[in-house]
Coordinates of C-alpha atoms in Angstrom, one line a residue:
X219 CA 194.0 44.7 -30.0
X220 CA 196.8 43.0 -31.6
X221 CA 197.6 39.9 -28.9
X222 CA 200.3 38.8 -28.3
X223 CA 201.9 35.0 -28.3
X224 CA 201.6 34.8 -24.6
X225 CA 198.1 35.6 -24.4
X226 CA 197.5 33.7 -27.2
X227 CA 198.8 30.6 -25.7
X228 CA 197.2 30.9 -22.5
X229 CA 193.9 31.8 -24.3
X230 CA 194.6 28.2 -26.2
X231 CA 195.7 26.4 -23.1
X232 CA 192.4 27.3 -20.9
X233 CA 190.2 26.5 -23.5
X234 CA 191.2 23.5 -23.9
X235 CA 191.7 22.6 -20.1
X236 CA 188.1 24.0 -19.5
X237 CA 186.3 21.9 -22.3
X238 CA 188.0 18.9 -20.7
X239 CA 186.5 19.7 -17.1
X240 CA 183.2 20.3 -18.4
X241 CA 182.8 17.2 -20.4
X242 CA 184.6 14.8 -17.3
X243 CA 183.4 16.6 -14.5
X244 CA 180.0 17.9 -15.1
X245 CA 179.7 20.5 -12.5
X246 CA 178.6 23.2 -14.5
X247 CA 175.9 25.3 -14.5
X248 CA 174.5 27.7 -17.5
X249 CA 173.2 30.8 -17.5
X250 CA 171.4 33.6 -19.7
X251 CA 174.6 36.4 -19.6
X252 CA 172.1 39.4 -19.0
X253 CA 170.6 37.7 -15.9
X254 CA 173.6 36.6 -14.6
X255 CA 175.2 40.0 -15.0
X256 CA 172.3 41.4 -13.5
X257 CA 171.8 38.9 -10.8
X258 CA 176.0 39.5 -9.8
X259 CA 175.7 43.5 -10.4
X260 CA 178.4 42.9 -13.4
X261 CA 178.9 43.8 -16.4
X262 CA 180.0 41.5 -19.8
X263 CA 182.5 42.9 -22.1
X264 CA 182.3 40.1 -24.9
X265 CA 179.3 39.5 -27.7
X266 CA 178.4 36.4 -25.4
X267 CA 174.7 34.6 -24.4
X268 CA 176.0 32.7 -21.8
X269 CA 177.8 32.0 -18.4
X270 CA 178.8 29.4 -17.1
X271 CA 179.3 29.0 -13.6
X272 CA 181.7 26.4 -11.2
X273 CA 181.8 25.8 -7.5
X274 CA 184.8 24.8 -6.6
X275 CA 185.5 22.2 -3.7
X276 CA 186.7 25.3 -1.3
X277 CA 183.8 26.9 0.6
X278 CA 182.4 29.5 -1.3
X279 CA 185.0 29.7 -4.0
X280 CA 183.7 30.0 -7.8
X281 CA 184.6 30.3 -11.4
X282 CA 182.3 32.1 -13.9
X283 CA 183.1 31.8 -17.9
X284 CA 181.8 34.0 -20.5
X285 CA 180.9 31.7 -23.5
X286 CA 181.5 33.5 -26.9
X287 CA 180.5 30.2 -29.1
X288 CA 178.6 27.6 -27.5
X289 CA 178.8 23.9 -29.6
X290 CA 176.7 20.8 -29.5
X291 CA 180.0 18.3 -30.6
X292 CA 183.4 20.5 -30.5
X293 CA 185.1 23.2 -28.1
X294 CA 182.9 26.0 -26.9
X295 CA 185.0 29.4 -27.0
X296 CA 185.1 31.5 -23.7
X297 CA 185.6 35.2 -23.0
X298 CA 186.2 37.1 -19.9
X299 CA 186.9 34.9 -16.5
X300 CA 186.0 35.4 -12.8
X301 CA 186.5 33.8 -9.7
X302 CA 184.1 34.6 -6.4
X303 CA 186.3 33.8 -3.0
X304 CA 184.9 34.1 0.4
X305 CA 184.4 37.8 0.2
X306 CA 181.6 36.8 -2.2
X307 CA 183.3 39.5 -4.8
X308 CA 183.4 38.4 -8.0
X309 CA 186.9 40.1 -9.9
X310 CA 187.9 39.2 -13.3
X311 CA 191.2 36.8 -13.6
X312 CA 193.7 35.7 -16.6
X313 CA 193.6 32.6 -18.1
X314 CA 196.3 31.3 -16.5
X315 CA 195.2 31.8 -13.0
X316 CA 191.9 30.5 -13.5
X317 CA 193.9 27.0 -15.3
X318 CA 195.8 26.6 -11.8
X319 CA 192.9 27.3 -9.9
X320 CA 191.0 24.6 -11.4
X321 CA 194.2 22.5 -11.4
X322 CA 194.2 22.9 -7.2
X323 CA 190.5 22.0 -7.2
X324 CA 191.8 18.3 -8.1
X325 CA 194.1 17.8 -5.3
X326 CA 192.7 18.5 -2.0
X327 CA 193.8 15.4 -0.3
X328 CA 197.5 15.7 0.2
X329 CA 198.1 12.0 -0.6
X330 CA 198.1 13.6 -4.2
X331 CA 200.7 16.3 -3.8
X332 CA 203.1 14.8 -6.1
X333 CA 200.6 14.1 -8.9
X334 CA 199.1 17.9 -8.6
X335 CA 202.8 19.1 -9.3
X336 CA 203.5 16.9 -11.8
X337 CA 200.5 18.3 -13.7
X338 CA 201.5 21.4 -12.8
X339 CA 204.9 21.3 -14.3
X340 CA 203.2 19.8 -17.6
X341 CA 200.5 22.7 -18.0
X342 CA 203.0 25.4 -17.6
X343 CA 205.4 23.5 -20.0
X344 CA 202.4 23.0 -22.3
X345 CA 202.0 26.7 -22.2
X346 CA 205.1 28.4 -22.1
X347 CA 206.2 25.9 -25.6
X348 CA 202.9 27.0 -27.2
X349 CA 203.5 30.8 -26.5
X350 CA 207.2 29.8 -28.4
X351 CA 205.7 27.9 -31.6
X352 CA 203.7 30.7 -31.4
X353 CA 205.9 33.3 -31.6
X354 CA 207.9 32.4 -33.9
X355 CA 205.2 31.2 -36.3
X356 CA 203.4 34.6 -35.8
X357 CA 206.9 36.1 -37.2
X358 CA 206.1 34.6 -40.7
X359 CA 202.7 35.5 -41.0
X360 CA 202.4 32.9 -43.8
X361 CA 198.7 31.5 -44.5
X362 CA 198.0 27.8 -44.0
X363 CA 200.0 25.6 -46.4
X364 CA 197.8 22.4 -48.2
X365 CA 201.4 20.8 -48.2
X366 CA 201.5 17.1 -46.5
X367 CA 204.7 18.4 -44.4
X368 CA 203.7 21.9 -43.9
X369 CA 200.0 20.7 -42.8
X370 CA 202.0 18.2 -40.6
X371 CA 204.3 20.9 -39.4
X372 CA 201.3 23.5 -38.6
X373 CA 199.7 22.2 -35.2
X374 CA 200.8 24.4 -32.7
X375 CA 197.8 24.6 -30.3
X376 CA 198.4 20.4 -30.6
X377 CA 195.3 17.9 -28.9
X378 CA 192.0 20.1 -29.4
X379 CA 190.6 17.5 -26.4
X380 CA 193.7 17.2 -23.5
X381 CA 194.7 19.7 -21.2
X382 CA 198.4 19.8 -21.8
X383 CA 198.5 19.9 -25.4
X384 CA 202.3 20.7 -26.0
X385 CA 203.7 19.2 -23.0
X386 CA 206.7 17.3 -23.8
X387 CA 208.7 16.0 -21.1
X388 CA 212.3 15.2 -22.0
X389 CA 213.3 17.5 -24.4
X390 CA 215.5 20.1 -24.0
X391 CA 215.3 24.0 -24.6
X392 CA 218.1 23.5 -27.4
X393 CA 216.0 20.2 -28.9
X394 CA 212.9 22.2 -30.4
X395 CA 214.7 23.9 -33.2
X396 CA 216.0 20.8 -34.1
X397 CA 213.4 17.9 -33.3
X398 CA 209.9 19.6 -33.0
X399 CA 208.1 19.3 -36.0
X400 CA 206.2 23.5 -35.4
X401 CA 209.9 24.7 -35.9
X402 CA 210.3 23.0 -38.8
X403 CA 214.1 21.7 -37.6
X404 CA 215.8 19.3 -40.3
X405 CA 218.4 16.4 -38.8
X406 CA 220.2 13.6 -40.2
X407 CA 219.7 10.6 -38.4
X408 CA 222.1 8.7 -35.6
X409 CA 223.4 5.0 -37.1
X410 CA 224.5 2.0 -35.4
X411 CA 226.0 -1.2 -37.0
X412 CA 224.8 -3.7 -35.0
X413 CA 225.7 -7.4 -35.0
X414 CA 223.6 -9.5 -36.8
X415 CA 223.5 -11.7 -34.2
X416 CA 221.4 -9.6 -32.3
X417 CA 219.0 -8.3 -34.6
X418 CA 215.7 -9.3 -35.0
X419 CA 213.8 -8.0 -38.4
X420 CA 210.8 -8.7 -39.9
X421 CA 208.9 -7.4 -43.7
X422 CA 205.3 -8.1 -45.1
X423 CA 207.3 -6.5 -48.5
X424 CA 209.3 -8.4 -51.2
X425 CA 212.5 -6.4 -49.4
X426 CA 213.8 -6.9 -46.0
X427 CA 213.7 -4.1 -43.4
X428 CA 217.6 -3.8 -44.0
X429 CA 217.3 -3.0 -47.4
X430 CA 215.5 -0.3 -47.1
X431 CA 217.6 1.5 -44.5
X432 CA 220.4 0.7 -47.0
X433 CA 218.2 2.2 -49.8
X434 CA 218.4 5.6 -48.1
X435 CA 222.0 5.6 -47.4
X436 CA 223.1 5.0 -50.5
X437 CA 225.0 8.4 -51.3
X438 CA 226.1 8.3 -47.5
X439 CA 229.8 7.5 -46.0
X440 CA 228.7 4.9 -43.9
X441 CA 230.4 1.3 -44.0
X442 CA 228.3 -1.3 -43.6
X443 CA 230.1 -4.7 -43.0
X444 CA 228.7 -8.1 -44.3
X445 CA 228.4 -9.0 -40.5
X446 CA 226.3 -5.9 -39.3
X447 CA 223.0 -4.3 -39.9
X448 CA 223.1 -0.4 -40.1
X449 CA 220.1 0.8 -37.8
X450 CA 218.6 4.6 -38.1
X451 CA 218.0 6.4 -35.1
X452 CA 216.4 9.3 -34.1
X453 CA 219.2 11.2 -32.4
X454 CA 217.4 11.6 -28.8
X455 CA 216.7 8.3 -28.3
X456 CA 220.9 7.5 -29.7
X457 CA 221.9 9.7 -26.7
X458 CA 219.9 7.8 -24.4
X459 CA 221.3 4.5 -25.7
X460 CA 225.1 5.6 -25.4
X461 CA 224.2 6.1 -21.4
X462 CA 222.3 2.4 -21.5
X463 CA 224.9 0.1 -19.5
X464 CA 223.9 -3.0 -21.3
X465 CA 224.3 -0.7 -24.7
X466 CA 228.3 0.1 -23.2
X467 CA 228.9 -3.5 -22.7
X468 CA 227.9 -4.5 -26.3
X469 CA 230.2 -1.2 -27.6
X470 CA 232.9 -2.4 -25.4
X471 CA 232.6 -6.2 -27.2
X472 CA 232.2 -5.0 -30.7
X473 CA 228.9 -6.1 -31.0
X474 CA 227.3 -2.3 -31.8
X475 CA 229.6 0.5 -33.3
X476 CA 228.4 3.8 -32.8
X477 CA 228.7 5.2 -36.5
X478 CA 227.3 9.1 -35.8
X479 CA 225.0 10.7 -38.4
X480 CA 224.7 10.1 -41.5
X481 CA 222.6 10.3 -44.8
X482 CA 219.4 12.5 -45.9
X483 CA 218.0 14.7 -43.9
X484 CA 214.6 14.1 -42.0
X485 CA 212.2 16.2 -40.2
X486 CA 209.5 15.6 -38.0
X487 CA 205.5 15.3 -38.6
X488 CA 202.7 16.0 -36.4
X489 CA 203.3 12.7 -34.0
X490 CA 207.2 14.2 -33.3
X491 CA 209.0 10.4 -33.3
X492 CA 207.8 9.9 -37.0
X493 CA 210.1 10.8 -39.4
X494 CA 210.0 12.2 -42.9
X495 CA 211.9 12.7 -45.9
X496 CA 210.1 14.3 -49.2
X497 CA 213.2 12.0 -51.1
X498 CA 212.4 8.4 -49.6
X499 CA 209.6 6.5 -50.1
X500 CA 209.3 5.2 -46.4
X501 CA 209.0 7.2 -43.1
X502 CA 210.6 5.5 -39.9
X503 CA 208.9 5.8 -36.7
X504 CA 211.1 5.7 -33.6
X505 CA 210.7 5.3 -29.9
X506 CA 211.5 8.9 -28.3
X507 CA 212.9 9.3 -24.7
X508 CA 209.7 12.1 -24.2
X509 CA 206.2 12.1 -22.9
X510 CA 203.7 13.6 -25.2
X511 CA 200.0 14.2 -24.1
X512 CA 199.5 11.1 -22.0
X513 CA 202.7 8.8 -22.4
X514 CA 206.4 8.1 -22.6
X515 CA 206.5 7.4 -26.7
X516 CA 207.9 4.2 -27.3
X517 CA 207.5 1.3 -29.7
X518 CA 206.6 -1.5 -28.1
X519 CA 207.4 -4.8 -29.0
X520 CA 204.0 -6.6 -30.0
X521 CA 203.6 -3.1 -31.9
X522 CA 206.5 -4.0 -34.4
X523 CA 204.6 -7.4 -35.4
X524 CA 201.1 -5.8 -35.3
X525 CA 202.2 -3.4 -38.2
X526 CA 203.7 -6.5 -40.2
X527 CA 200.5 -8.5 -39.5
X528 CA 198.3 -6.0 -40.0
X529 CA 200.1 -4.8 -43.3
X530 CA 199.3 -8.4 -44.6
X531 CA 195.7 -8.8 -43.4
X532 CA 194.4 -5.4 -44.3
X533 CA 196.1 -6.3 -48.2
X534 CA 194.5 -9.8 -48.7
X535 CA 191.2 -7.9 -46.9
X536 CA 190.9 -6.6 -50.5
X537 CA 188.6 -3.5 -49.0
X538 CA 191.0 -0.9 -50.6
X539 CA 189.5 -2.4 -54.2
X540 CA 186.1 -2.2 -52.9
X541 CA 186.4 1.0 -51.4
X542 CA 189.4 2.8 -53.4
X543 CA 188.9 6.4 -51.9
X544 CA 190.3 4.7 -48.7
X545 CA 193.6 3.7 -47.8
X546 CA 196.0 2.5 -44.9
X547 CA 199.0 3.7 -44.7
X548 CA 200.7 0.3 -43.3
X549 CA 203.8 -0.2 -40.9
X550 CA 205.0 -3.1 -43.1
X551 CA 208.5 -3.9 -41.7
X552 CA 210.4 -3.2 -38.6
X553 CA 214.1 -3.5 -37.4
X554 CA 215.4 -3.9 -33.6
X555 CA 217.6 -5.0 -31.6
X556 CA 216.9 -8.3 -28.8
X557 CA 219.0 -7.8 -26.1
X558 CA 218.4 -10.9 -22.9
X559 CA 215.9 -10.4 -20.2
X560 CA 214.3 -7.6 -22.1
X561 CA 211.3 -7.1 -24.0
X562 CA 212.6 -3.3 -25.8
X563 CA 216.0 -2.6 -26.3
X564 CA 214.5 0.7 -27.2
X565 CA 215.8 0.7 -31.2
X566 CA 212.7 -0.7 -32.1
X567 CA 212.5 1.0 -35.6
X568 CA 209.2 0.9 -37.4
X569 CA 209.5 1.5 -41.2
X570 CA 206.1 3.0 -42.7
X571 CA 204.5 3.6 -46.4
X572 CA 205.2 7.1 -47.6
X573 CA 203.1 8.2 -50.4
X574 CA 203.3 11.6 -50.0
X575 CA 206.7 12.1 -51.8
X576 CA 208.1 15.8 -53.1
X577 CA 205.4 16.1 -56.5
X578 CA 202.5 13.9 -54.6
X579 CA 202.5 16.2 -51.7
X580 CA 200.3 18.9 -51.8
X581 CA 196.7 18.9 -50.9
X582 CA 197.2 16.3 -48.6
X583 CA 196.2 17.6 -44.9
X584 CA 196.1 15.9 -41.3
X585 CA 191.7 16.3 -40.3
X586 CA 194.1 17.9 -37.1
X587 CA 195.7 20.5 -39.3
X588 CA 192.5 21.0 -40.9
X589 CA 190.6 22.0 -38.5
X590 CA 193.2 23.6 -35.9
X591 CA 192.3 27.5 -34.3
X592 CA 193.1 29.6 -36.6
X593 CA 196.3 32.2 -35.9
X594 CA 195.2 35.9 -35.3
X595 CA 193.8 37.3 -38.8
X596 CA 193.8 34.5 -40.5
X597 CA 191.2 31.5 -41.1
X598 CA 191.0 28.2 -40.3
X599 CA 192.5 26.0 -42.9
X600 CA 188.6 24.1 -43.5
X601 CA 187.7 27.8 -43.5
X602 CA 190.2 28.7 -46.3
X603 CA 189.2 25.7 -48.7
X604 CA 185.5 26.2 -48.2
X605 CA 185.7 30.7 -48.6
X606 CA 187.8 29.9 -51.8
X607 CA 185.7 27.0 -53.1
X608 CA 182.3 29.0 -52.6
X609 CA 183.6 31.9 -54.2
X610 CA 184.9 30.1 -57.8
X611 CA 181.3 28.6 -57.8
X612 CA 179.9 31.5 -56.9
X613 CA 177.5 29.7 -54.4
X614 CA 176.6 30.0 -50.8
X615 CA 179.2 28.8 -48.1
X616 CA 177.1 27.0 -46.5
X617 CA 176.0 25.2 -49.6
X618 CA 179.6 24.4 -50.6
X619 CA 180.3 23.3 -46.8
X620 CA 177.7 20.5 -46.8
X621 CA 179.0 19.1 -50.1
X622 CA 182.7 19.4 -49.3
X623 CA 181.3 17.1 -45.6
X624 CA 179.4 14.9 -47.9
X625 CA 182.3 13.8 -49.7
X626 CA 184.2 13.7 -47.0
X627 CA 181.9 11.2 -45.0
X628 CA 181.5 9.2 -48.3
X629 CA 185.7 8.6 -48.4
X630 CA 186.3 8.4 -45.3
X631 CA 183.6 8.0 -42.6
X632 CA 181.4 5.2 -44.5
X633 CA 183.9 3.6 -45.7
X634 CA 185.6 3.1 -41.8
X635 CA 182.2 1.7 -40.6
X636 CA 182.1 -0.5 -43.2
X637 CA 185.6 -2.0 -42.9
X638 CA 184.5 -3.0 -39.2
X639 CA 180.8 -4.1 -40.6
X640 CA 182.7 -6.5 -43.3
X641 CA 186.1 -7.6 -41.7
X642 CA 185.9 -6.8 -37.8
X643 CA 188.7 -4.1 -38.4
X644 CA 188.1 -1.3 -36.4
X645 CA 190.9 1.7 -36.7
X646 CA 191.5 4.3 -33.7
X647 CA 190.6 7.2 -36.2
X648 CA 191.4 10.1 -34.8
X649 CA 192.2 13.4 -36.2
X650 CA 196.0 13.7 -36.4
X651 CA 195.9 9.6 -37.5
X652 CA 193.6 11.3 -40.1
X653 CA 194.7 12.3 -43.3
X654 CA 192.7 13.4 -46.5
X655 CA 193.6 14.6 -50.2
X656 CA 192.0 16.7 -51.8
X657 CA 191.1 17.0 -55.3
X658 CA 190.0 20.9 -56.7
X659 CA 189.5 22.0 -53.0
X660 CA 187.0 18.3 -52.6
X661 CA 188.1 15.7 -50.5
X662 CA 189.3 12.2 -52.7
X663 CA 191.1 10.0 -51.1
X664 CA 191.5 9.3 -47.2
X665 CA 194.3 8.0 -45.9
X666 CA 194.4 5.7 -41.8
X667 CA 198.0 5.3 -40.3
X668 CA 198.8 4.3 -36.8
X669 CA 199.8 0.4 -36.3
X670 CA 198.7 1.1 -32.9
X671 CA 195.2 1.7 -33.7
X672 CA 193.8 -1.1 -34.9
X673 CA 191.2 -3.2 -32.9
X674 CA 190.0 -6.9 -34.2
X675 CA 186.7 -8.3 -33.1
X676 CA 186.4 -11.3 -31.6
X677 CA 183.2 -12.4 -32.8
X678 CA 184.9 -12.2 -36.2
X679 CA 188.3 -14.2 -34.8
X680 CA 188.0 -17.3 -36.7
X681 CA 187.4 -16.0 -40.4
X682 CA 190.3 -12.8 -39.8
X683 CA 192.4 -16.1 -38.3
X684 CA 191.6 -17.6 -41.4
X685 CA 192.6 -14.6 -43.9
X686 CA 195.9 -14.0 -41.5
X687 CA 196.6 -17.0 -39.0
X688 CA 199.6 -14.3 -37.3
X689 CA 197.0 -12.4 -36.2
X690 CA 196.8 -14.7 -33.4
X691 CA 199.7 -14.8 -32.6
X692 CA 200.1 -11.0 -31.5
X693 CA 199.4 -9.5 -27.9
X694 CA 196.4 -7.5 -27.9
X695 CA 195.1 -7.2 -31.2
X696 CA 191.1 -8.7 -30.6
X697 CA 189.0 -7.1 -28.2
X698 CA 185.1 -7.4 -27.6
X699 CA 182.6 -5.7 -29.4
X700 CA 181.4 -3.5 -26.7
X701 CA 185.0 -2.0 -26.2
X702 CA 185.4 -1.5 -29.8
X703 CA 182.2 0.3 -30.1
X704 CA 183.1 2.4 -27.3
X705 CA 186.7 3.4 -28.3
X706 CA 185.6 3.5 -32.0
X707 CA 182.9 6.1 -30.7
X708 CA 185.5 8.2 -29.4
X709 CA 187.6 8.5 -31.9
X710 CA 186.1 8.6 -34.7
X711 CA 182.9 10.1 -34.1
X712 CA 183.5 12.7 -31.0
X713 CA 187.5 13.6 -31.7
X714 CA 187.7 13.2 -35.5
X715 CA 184.3 14.1 -37.3
X716 CA 182.9 16.1 -34.7
X717 CA 185.9 18.5 -35.2
X718 CA 184.9 19.0 -38.3
X719 CA 181.7 20.0 -37.7
X720 CA 182.8 22.4 -34.6
X721 CA 185.3 23.5 -36.8
X722 CA 182.7 24.8 -39.8
X723 CA 180.3 25.8 -37.0
X724 CA 182.9 28.3 -35.5
X725 CA 183.8 29.5 -38.2
X726 CA 179.7 30.4 -39.0
X727 CA 179.5 28.5 -42.1
X728 CA 177.3 26.0 -41.3
X729 CA 175.3 25.5 -38.2
X730 CA 176.9 22.6 -36.6
X731 CA 172.9 21.1 -36.1
X732 CA 172.7 20.8 -40.1
X733 CA 175.7 18.8 -40.3
X734 CA 174.5 16.9 -37.2
X735 CA 171.4 16.1 -39.2
X736 CA 173.2 14.8 -42.1
X737 CA 175.3 12.8 -40.2
X738 CA 172.2 10.8 -38.2
X739 CA 170.4 10.5 -41.4
X740 CA 173.6 8.6 -43.2
X741 CA 173.9 6.5 -39.9
X742 CA 170.5 5.6 -39.9
X743 CA 170.0 4.6 -43.9
X744 CA 173.4 2.9 -43.5
X745 CA 172.3 0.8 -40.2
X746 CA 169.6 -0.9 -42.4
X747 CA 172.8 -2.6 -45.2
X748 CA 175.3 -3.0 -42.1
X749 CA 174.6 -7.5 -41.2
X750 CA 177.5 -7.6 -38.5
X751 CA 179.5 -5.4 -36.3
X752 CA 179.3 -2.1 -38.0
X753 CA 175.2 -2.7 -37.2
X754 CA 176.1 -2.7 -33.5
X755 CA 178.1 0.1 -33.8
X756 CA 175.8 2.1 -35.8
X757 CA 172.6 1.0 -33.5
X758 CA 174.4 2.5 -30.3
X759 CA 175.2 5.6 -31.8
X760 CA 171.5 6.1 -32.7
X761 CA 169.8 4.7 -29.7
X762 CA 172.5 5.0 -26.7
X763 CA 171.6 7.8 -24.2
X764 CA 175.4 8.3 -23.5
X765 CA 178.7 7.8 -25.4
X766 CA 182.5 6.5 -24.2
X767 CA 184.5 9.5 -24.2
X768 CA 188.2 9.7 -23.2
X769 CA 189.2 11.8 -20.3
X770 CA 192.2 12.9 -20.7
X771 CA 192.0 15.5 -18.1
X772 CA 191.3 12.7 -15.2
X773 CA 193.8 10.7 -16.9
X774 CA 196.2 13.5 -16.2
X775 CA 195.5 14.1 -12.9
X776 CA 196.1 10.5 -11.8
X777 CA 199.3 10.4 -14.2
X778 CA 198.4 7.3 -16.1
X779 CA 200.6 6.8 -18.9
X780 CA 198.2 4.6 -21.3
X781 CA 200.7 2.4 -22.9
X782 CA 202.2 1.1 -20.0
X783 CA 198.5 -0.2 -18.8
X784 CA 196.6 -3.3 -19.9
X785 CA 194.5 -2.6 -23.1
X786 CA 196.5 1.0 -22.9
X787 CA 193.2 2.0 -21.6
X788 CA 193.5 5.9 -20.7
X789 CA 190.6 7.0 -18.1
X790 CA 187.4 7.0 -19.9
X791 CA 184.1 8.9 -19.1
X792 CA 180.6 9.4 -20.6
X793 CA 178.9 12.7 -22.2
X794 CA 175.4 13.0 -23.3
X795 CA 174.4 11.5 -26.9
X796 CA 174.7 14.4 -29.2
X797 CA 172.3 13.6 -31.8
X798 CA 169.9 13.1 -28.7
X799 CA 170.7 16.5 -27.2
X800 CA 170.8 18.4 -31.0
X801 CA 167.0 16.7 -30.9
X802 CA 166.5 18.4 -27.3
X803 CA 168.2 21.5 -26.8
X804 CA 165.5 24.1 -27.6
X805 CA 163.1 22.1 -25.8
X806 CA 165.1 22.6 -22.3
X807 CA 163.5 25.1 -19.6
X808 CA 165.1 27.9 -18.2
X809 CA 164.8 28.1 -14.4
X810 CA 165.5 31.1 -12.3
X811 CA 168.1 32.1 -15.5
X812 CA 169.9 28.5 -15.6
X813 CA 169.3 25.4 -17.6
X814 CA 168.0 22.9 -16.4

């Protein structure tokens, strides 16, 4: 049966939401499908072994879901869904109905009605946008691309562990064709001439932020005065600024001049607000008046300084010299406008390195694109690479997958743990922040990006401040090791590495347990050579009964904007340590058909 974009979007949306529910709420009972079906006098239409049943807060209401793929580390995949109401009879419902029913169960109290409305709107908007992006991409029927920007713009399903992965509040319907990465729109930036008296800029490079900006405008007819600095702006943010009374007042005074759109065309990367041009050696990261997943996407003032400080600090560690396959894409310069009594003016512009210009952009892939579910009748990007290598090498897919995974570990995961151990620097290395370069199909270079994603250990503070004194003056760079270990566990392991393991398992290339055992062996061996924070981190990974995990569903239920709260702290929950779970999975006893 040919699935429509609407059906695929509803299935993917429910899968994301229900996987969040299972991890965060822990109210599920697992049954062998034959026993459950016989007990409820039903027939299973999908080739599956398990049924999950959940009792909802309303009396006698329950949902049962077929599990078509059972994972240890990633995402379960689901089949048919049943609902049981007060009449105690089961009947099938759609993924959309099931998602709405689940959300209803969180909002029994009347005081939560506004938050319920907010989340429901975002769920439906996310589902609708996913359908739109899928419809556009399915008409092209193109195989997955291994070009940097194509991979960035391929994420039609979005965040794999978020209940509203494609929600973008603040973008109008017609905006998407220009500014949504999934539709590959290109556009010129909107420029303002701003009096130097209002400007704050900083650079860790031998050239200034304004010089970098000017270099991208060499072929433009935009006039630049010595008394003014030209500032680029995302067109969506420019429209917001042009409605700001404080900005309009400065324009009346002649201190800010609206110069309109100029220069070369840019296109959005996967984050929407970071923009790329294949012909420039720099990218721009802007604030935009759009709420994506959990947060309104704005550059905070302290993040600008953090980017510059970390660019200098990382260079001084010499770490990439010791581990040449490991790279950090720094944000070494910024420019903004200072306004009285305002922490941020809206002009905050971050400048990021771009090593992926035309000619250097092939076989460069974000891990999110590599591990995304495939479109109908296609293989996932990772699966297509493994199958191609297996054919070329006359080797089994499972052997190639293990070799590929080992090389990925060596160029990405091992160095990241050693960076924390040797220098007290941990990275928020989720899959969208992680970019891998392939050579002959195998991982050769890893790139981390995101100036919001550095955690400096307080136990290394004197060492790091000696190396880069400015690090002591940047807000929220230093954290306790206990907090770092929790966040590092989620971002590096659960979000990032386990997405690769889960993808290879779901594609039936290699069993997840084999890869998980490989990781456990590597961590055990690595633990012996570590001396600092990394040793504590690995020890906790191996021995803690539970791991911390970002609870994106509960963060959304309570409408928390993590960029606006202390320490940018989302709600966290805890899951069983997969190393321990994998060891005991086959030892669990079944009681009346359910897993105890």
